[in-house]
PDB file of C-alpha atoms in Angstrom:
ATOM      1  CA  UNK E   1     -16.320  47.814  31.311  1.00  0.00           C
ATOM      2  CA  UNK E   2     -12.621  48.654  32.294  1.00  0.00           C
ATOM      3  CA  UNK E   3     -11.121  48.860  29.348  1.00  0.00           C
ATOM      4  CA  UNK E   4     -13.705  50.593  27.493  1.00  0.00           C
ATOM      5  CA  UNK E   5     -13.320  53.011  30.445  1.00  0.00           C
ATOM      6  CA  UNK E   6      -9.853  53.414  29.516  1.00  0.00           C
ATOM      7  CA  UNK E   7     -10.478  53.515  25.616  1.00  0.00           C
ATOM      8  CA  UNK E   8     -12.920  56.607  26.392  1.00  0.00           C
ATOM      9  CA  UNK E   9     -10.713  58.108  28.311  1.00  0.00           C
ATOM     10  CA  UNK E  10      -8.125  58.278  25.837  1.00  0.00           C
ATOM     11  CA  UNK E  11     -10.244  58.912  23.168  1.00  0.00           C
ATOM     12  CA  UNK E  12     -11.436  62.194  25.549  1.00  0.00           C
ATOM     13  CA  UNK E  13      -7.635  63.234  25.658  1.00  0.00           C
ATOM     14  CA  UNK E  14      -7.478  63.060  21.936  1.00  0.00           C
ATOM     15  CA  UNK E  15     -10.483  64.966  21.123  1.00  0.00           C
ATOM     16  CA  UNK E  16      -9.589  67.625  23.370  1.00  0.00           C
ATOM     17  CA  UNK E  17      -6.336  67.718  22.093  1.00  0.00           C
ATOM     18  CA  UNK E  18      -7.578  68.083  18.463  1.00  0.00           C
ATOM     19  CA  UNK E  19      -9.737  70.943  19.445  1.00  0.00           C
ATOM     20  CA  UNK E  20      -7.234  73.095  21.891  1.00  0.00           C
ATOM     21  CA  UNK E  21      -3.776  72.255  21.103  1.00  0.00           C
ATOM     22  CA  UNK E  22      -2.214  73.163  17.680  1.00  0.00           C
ATOM     23  CA  UNK E  23       0.563  71.139  15.965  1.00  0.00           C
ATOM     24  CA  UNK E  24       3.830  71.751  16.956  1.00  0.00           C
ATOM     25  CA  UNK E  25       6.437  71.904  15.178  1.00  0.00           C
ATOM     26  CA  UNK E  26       7.941  68.224  16.053  1.00  0.00           C
ATOM     27  CA  UNK E  27       4.798  66.805  15.032  1.00  0.00           C
ATOM     28  CA  UNK E  28       4.557  68.684  11.674  1.00  0.00           C
ATOM     29  CA  UNK E  29       8.241  67.670  10.643  1.00  0.00           C
ATOM     30  CA  UNK E  30       7.285  63.862  11.195  1.00  0.00           C
ATOM     31  CA  UNK E  31       4.120  64.327   9.093  1.00  0.00           C
ATOM     32  CA  UNK E  32       6.310  66.370   6.287  1.00  0.00           C
ATOM     33  CA  UNK E  33       8.756  63.580   6.322  1.00  0.00           C
ATOM     34  CA  UNK E  34       6.002  60.884   5.767  1.00  0.00           C
ATOM     35  CA  UNK E  35       4.827  63.005   2.735  1.00  0.00           C
ATOM     36  CA  UNK E  36       8.709  62.708   1.555  1.00  0.00           C
ATOM     37  CA  UNK E  37       8.929  58.741   2.131  1.00  0.00           C
ATOM     38  CA  UNK E  38       5.642  58.206   0.492  1.00  0.00           C
ATOM     39  CA  UNK E  39       6.883  60.297  -2.451  1.00  0.00           C
ATOM     40  CA  UNK E  40      10.057  57.942  -2.669  1.00  0.00           C
ATOM     41  CA  UNK E  41      12.231  60.564  -0.744  1.00  0.00           C
ATOM     42  CA  UNK E  42      13.478  58.246   2.302  1.00  0.00           C
ATOM     43  CA  UNK E  43      14.974  59.775   5.682  1.00  0.00           C
ATOM     44  CA  UNK E  44      17.671  58.235   7.731  1.00  0.00           C
ATOM     45  CA  UNK E  45      17.276  60.882  10.441  1.00  0.00           C
ATOM     46  CA  UNK E  46      14.634  63.339  11.746  1.00  0.00           C
ATOM     47  CA  UNK E  47      15.097  66.939   9.833  1.00  0.00           C
ATOM     48  CA  UNK E  48      16.558  69.155  13.402  1.00  0.00           C
ATOM     49  CA  UNK E  49      16.989  66.218  15.466  1.00  0.00           C
ATOM     50  CA  UNK E  50      20.389  64.597  13.827  1.00  0.00           C
ATOM     51  CA  UNK E  51      20.285  61.839  16.513  1.00  0.00           C
ATOM     52  CA  UNK E  52      16.946  59.906  15.848  1.00  0.00           C
ATOM     53  CA  UNK E  53      15.659  57.572  12.971  1.00  0.00           C
ATOM     54  CA  UNK E  54      12.065  58.627  11.934  1.00  0.00           C
ATOM     55  CA  UNK E  55      10.196  55.550  12.830  1.00  0.00           C
ATOM     56  CA  UNK E  56       6.874  57.166  13.163  1.00  0.00           C
ATOM     57  CA  UNK E  57       7.589  59.156   9.718  1.00  0.00           C
ATOM     58  CA  UNK E  58       7.751  55.573   8.105  1.00  0.00           C
ATOM     59  CA  UNK E  59       4.634  54.353   9.720  1.00  0.00           C
ATOM     60  CA  UNK E  60       2.879  57.271   8.983  1.00  0.00           C
ATOM     61  CA  UNK E  61       3.961  57.239   5.345  1.00  0.00           C
ATOM     62  CA  UNK E  62       1.574  54.618   3.867  1.00  0.00           C
ATOM     63  CA  UNK E  63      -1.430  56.400   4.832  1.00  0.00           C
ATOM     64  CA  UNK E  64      -0.007  59.862   4.446  1.00  0.00           C
ATOM     65  CA  UNK E  65      -2.154  60.599   1.557  1.00  0.00           C
ATOM     66  CA  UNK E  66      -5.517  59.964   3.259  1.00  0.00           C
ATOM     67  CA  UNK E  67      -4.798  61.604   6.371  1.00  0.00           C
ATOM     68  CA  UNK E  68      -5.947  65.123   6.637  1.00  0.00           C
ATOM     69  CA  UNK E  69      -3.467  67.865   7.231  1.00  0.00           C
ATOM     70  CA  UNK E  70      -4.783  68.835  10.537  1.00  0.00           C
ATOM     71  CA  UNK E  71      -3.953  68.199  14.357  1.00  0.00           C
ATOM     72  CA  UNK E  72      -5.806  64.607  13.510  1.00  0.00           C
ATOM     73  CA  UNK E  73      -3.792  63.782  11.027  1.00  0.00           C
ATOM     74  CA  UNK E  74      -0.761  64.204  12.518  1.00  0.00           C
ATOM     75  CA  UNK E  75      -1.659  62.373  15.820  1.00  0.00           C
ATOM     76  CA  UNK E  76      -3.974  59.782  14.679  1.00  0.00           C
ATOM     77  CA  UNK E  77      -0.642  57.268  14.150  1.00  0.00           C
ATOM     78  CA  UNK E  78       0.834  58.232  17.470  1.00  0.00           C
ATOM     79  CA  UNK E  79      -2.436  57.722  19.290  1.00  0.00           C
ATOM     80  CA  UNK E  80      -2.707  54.371  17.559  1.00  0.00           C
ATOM     81  CA  UNK E  81       0.930  53.301  19.148  1.00  0.00           C
ATOM     82  CA  UNK E  82      -0.399  54.713  22.450  1.00  0.00           C
ATOM     83  CA  UNK E  83      -3.548  51.917  22.260  1.00  0.00           C
ATOM     84  CA  UNK E  84      -0.632  49.703  20.991  1.00  0.00           C
ATOM     85  CA  UNK E  85       1.199  50.396  24.189  1.00  0.00           C
ATOM     86  CA  UNK E  86      -1.662  49.312  26.388  1.00  0.00           C
ATOM     87  CA  UNK E  87      -2.132  45.730  24.537  1.00  0.00           C
ATOM     88  CA  UNK E  88       1.015  45.156  24.837  1.00  0.00           C
ATOM     89  CA  UNK E  89       1.586  45.896  28.384  1.00  0.00           C
ATOM     90  CA  UNK E  90      -1.414  44.017  29.535  1.00  0.00           C
ATOM     91  CA  UNK E  91       0.030  41.221  27.579  1.00  0.00           C
ATOM     92  CA  UNK E  92       3.275  41.537  29.601  1.00  0.00           C
ATOM     93  CA  UNK E  93       1.556  41.666  32.825  1.00  0.00           C
ATOM     94  CA  UNK E  94      -0.557  38.260  31.646  1.00  0.00           C
ATOM     95  CA  UNK E  95       2.784  36.906  30.811  1.00  0.00           C
ATOM     96  CA  UNK E  96       4.780  37.515  33.992  1.00  0.00           C
ATOM     97  CA  UNK E  97       1.772  36.561  36.190  1.00  0.00           C
ATOM     98  CA  UNK E  98       2.077  33.215  34.586  1.00  0.00           C
ATOM     99  CA  UNK E  99       5.645  32.801  35.576  1.00  0.00           C
ATOM    100  CA  UNK E 100       4.775  33.997  39.029  1.00  0.00           C
ATOM    101  CA  UNK E 101       5.157  31.893  42.110  1.00  0.00           C
ATOM    102  CA  UNK E 102       3.134  31.776  45.201  1.00  0.00           C
ATOM    103  CA  UNK E 103      -0.401  32.399  46.693  1.00  0.00           C
ATOM    104  CA  UNK E 104      -2.911  32.470  43.492  1.00  0.00           C
ATOM    105  CA  UNK E 105      -5.083  34.707  45.354  1.00  0.00           C
ATOM    106  CA  UNK E 106      -2.554  37.589  46.072  1.00  0.00           C
ATOM    107  CA  UNK E 107      -1.153  37.505  42.740  1.00  0.00           C
ATOM    108  CA  UNK E 108      -4.883  37.940  41.435  1.00  0.00           C
ATOM    109  CA  UNK E 109      -5.357  41.094  43.526  1.00  0.00           C
ATOM    110  CA  UNK E 110      -1.444  42.247  42.383  1.00  0.00           C
ATOM    111  CA  UNK E 111      -2.911  41.476  38.920  1.00  0.00           C
ATOM    112  CA  UNK E 112      -5.761  43.526  39.216  1.00  0.00           C
ATOM    113  CA  UNK E 113      -4.128  46.646  40.437  1.00  0.00           C
ATOM    114  CA  UNK E 114      -1.364  46.286  37.892  1.00  0.00           C
ATOM    115  CA  UNK E 115      -4.067  46.551  35.167  1.00  0.00           C
ATOM    116  CA  UNK E 116      -5.749  49.448  36.390  1.00  0.00           C
ATOM    117  CA  UNK E 117      -2.362  51.409  36.688  1.00  0.00           C
ATOM    118  CA  UNK E 118      -2.076  50.214  33.033  1.00  0.00           C
ATOM    119  CA  UNK E 119      -5.587  50.944  32.165  1.00  0.00           C
ATOM    120  CA  UNK E 120      -5.510  54.360  34.159  1.00  0.00           C
ATOM    121  CA  UNK E 121      -2.059  55.711  34.271  1.00  0.00           C
ATOM    122  CA  UNK E 122      -1.043  59.024  35.003  1.00  0.00           C
ATOM    123  CA  UNK E 123      -1.942  62.331  33.244  1.00  0.00           C
ATOM    124  CA  UNK E 124       1.536  62.590  31.716  1.00  0.00           C
ATOM    125  CA  UNK E 125       1.470  58.882  30.283  1.00  0.00           C
ATOM    126  CA  UNK E 126      -2.101  59.326  28.823  1.00  0.00           C
ATOM    127  CA  UNK E 127      -0.630  62.659  27.351  1.00  0.00           C
ATOM    128  CA  UNK E 128       2.086  60.913  26.076  1.00  0.00           C
ATOM    129  CA  UNK E 129      -0.535  58.214  24.488  1.00  0.00           C
ATOM    130  CA  UNK E 130      -3.147  60.304  23.096  1.00  0.00           C
ATOM    131  CA  UNK E 131      -2.462  64.092  23.069  1.00  0.00           C
ATOM    132  CA  UNK E 132       0.513  66.598  22.913  1.00  0.00           C
ATOM    133  CA  UNK E 133       3.647  64.267  23.107  1.00  0.00           C
ATOM    134  CA  UNK E 134       7.352  64.632  22.931  1.00  0.00           C
ATOM    135  CA  UNK E 135       8.040  63.110  19.059  1.00  0.00           C
ATOM    136  CA  UNK E 136       9.576  59.508  19.068  1.00  0.00           C
ATOM    137  CA  UNK E 137       8.284  58.271  22.425  1.00  0.00           C
ATOM    138  CA  UNK E 138       5.481  56.757  21.145  1.00  0.00           C
ATOM    139  CA  UNK E 139       7.482  54.665  18.433  1.00  0.00           C
ATOM    140  CA  UNK E 140      10.015  54.268  21.415  1.00  0.00           C
ATOM    141  CA  UNK E 141       7.777  52.473  24.045  1.00  0.00           C
ATOM    142  CA  UNK E 142       5.317  50.276  21.457  1.00  0.00           C
ATOM    143  CA  UNK E 143       9.210  48.999  20.212  1.00  0.00           C
ATOM    144  CA  UNK E 144      10.709  48.624  24.075  1.00  0.00           C
ATOM    145  CA  UNK E 145       7.286  46.926  24.778  1.00  0.00           C
ATOM    146  CA  UNK E 146       7.255  44.455  22.151  1.00  0.00           C
ATOM    147  CA  UNK E 147      11.008  43.713  22.753  1.00  0.00           C
ATOM    148  CA  UNK E 148      10.051  42.916  26.589  1.00  0.00           C
ATOM    149  CA  UNK E 149       7.225  40.802  24.988  1.00  0.00           C
ATOM    150  CA  UNK E 150       9.372  38.677  22.846  1.00  0.00           C
ATOM    151  CA  UNK E 151      11.614  38.360  25.396  1.00  0.00           C
ATOM    152  CA  UNK E 152       9.317  36.903  27.719  1.00  0.00           C
ATOM    153  CA  UNK E 153       7.913  34.669  25.517  1.00  0.00           C
ATOM    154  CA  UNK E 154      11.020  32.401  25.399  1.00  0.00           C
ATOM    155  CA  UNK E 155      14.175  31.391  23.882  1.00  0.00           C
ATOM    156  CA  UNK E 156      12.721  30.353  19.930  1.00  0.00           C
ATOM    157  CA  UNK E 157      14.671  31.811  17.414  1.00  0.00           C
ATOM    158  CA  UNK E 158      11.742  33.817  15.896  1.00  0.00           C
ATOM    159  CA  UNK E 159      11.116  35.480  19.476  1.00  0.00           C
ATOM    160  CA  UNK E 160      14.859  36.310  19.598  1.00  0.00           C
ATOM    161  CA  UNK E 161      14.401  37.912  16.212  1.00  0.00           C
ATOM    162  CA  UNK E 162      11.428  40.063  16.975  1.00  0.00           C
ATOM    163  CA  UNK E 163      13.347  40.948  20.430  1.00  0.00           C
ATOM    164  CA  UNK E 164      16.505  42.128  18.726  1.00  0.00           C
ATOM    165  CA  UNK E 165      14.401  44.440  15.881  1.00  0.00           C
ATOM    166  CA  UNK E 166      12.075  45.589  18.272  1.00  0.00           C
ATOM    167  CA  UNK E 167      14.816  46.720  20.616  1.00  0.00           C
ATOM    168  CA  UNK E 168      16.842  48.172  17.715  1.00  0.00           C
ATOM    169  CA  UNK E 169      14.037  50.229  16.297  1.00  0.00           C
ATOM    170  CA  UNK E 170      13.475  51.419  19.701  1.00  0.00           C
ATOM    171  CA  UNK E 171      17.115  52.190  20.270  1.00  0.00           C
ATOM    172  CA  UNK E 172      17.186  54.109  16.872  1.00  0.00           C
ATOM    173  CA  UNK E 173      14.184  56.158  18.219  1.00  0.00           C
ATOM    174  CA  UNK E 174      15.880  57.370  21.338  1.00  0.00           C
ATOM    175  CA  UNK E 175      19.097  56.129  23.382  1.00  0.00           C
ATOM    176  CA  UNK E 176      16.414  55.703  26.211  1.00  0.00           C
ATOM    177  CA  UNK E 177      15.717  52.396  25.547  1.00  0.00           C
ATOM    178  CA  UNK E 178      19.329  51.333  25.900  1.00  0.00           C
ATOM    179  CA  UNK E 179      18.191  49.350  29.079  1.00  0.00           C
ATOM    180  CA  UNK E 180      15.545  47.732  27.454  1.00  0.00           C
ATOM    181  CA  UNK E 181      17.714  46.793  24.368  1.00  0.00           C
TER     182      UNK E 181
END
C-alpha cells in the first residue's frame, strides 16, 4: 500500500506538471537531440552545455518516434528514471540492512523509517523525479545509485564492471557524481 501511495503521489506530480508547466528549453533541447540521435546524427555533448554527455537523449532516442511532442513526451523518460531511482534506493536499503549488525528490532524500525523517506521524500526530490527537473540529474541519480548498488553487491568482476560503467555514466552527466565515482 505504501508503494502504491508513493507511485500515486509521483503520478499526481507528473500529471500536474504536464497540465500546468510548459516544456523548458533544456527539456526541448534533450528531446531534439534524441531526434537527431535516432536519425543517425549522434551527439557527444549537450547543445548549449558543452560539459555534459546527453545520456537522457540517448535513452529517449529509441522511443522518440512514438513520443508526442508535448510535455508528456519530454518528461516521460525522466519520470521513469525517477521511478528507477526509488527502486534502486530500496534495493540499496535492503542490502545495507542485511549488512547491519546489532539489534534486529531496531534495524527493522530504522529500515521502515528509511523506506518511508525514500517513498515519500521532500517536495524538491519529488519534483526532480516526476515533474520539473534540472536536466541531466535524473540520469545522474539513476547511474550513481546503480554504481552504489553494484559496489554493495560484492567484489565479483561483473559487478565491478557494472559499478565502473554506471559511475562513469553518472560522471559524464555531471561532475557532481565524483564522490560516488
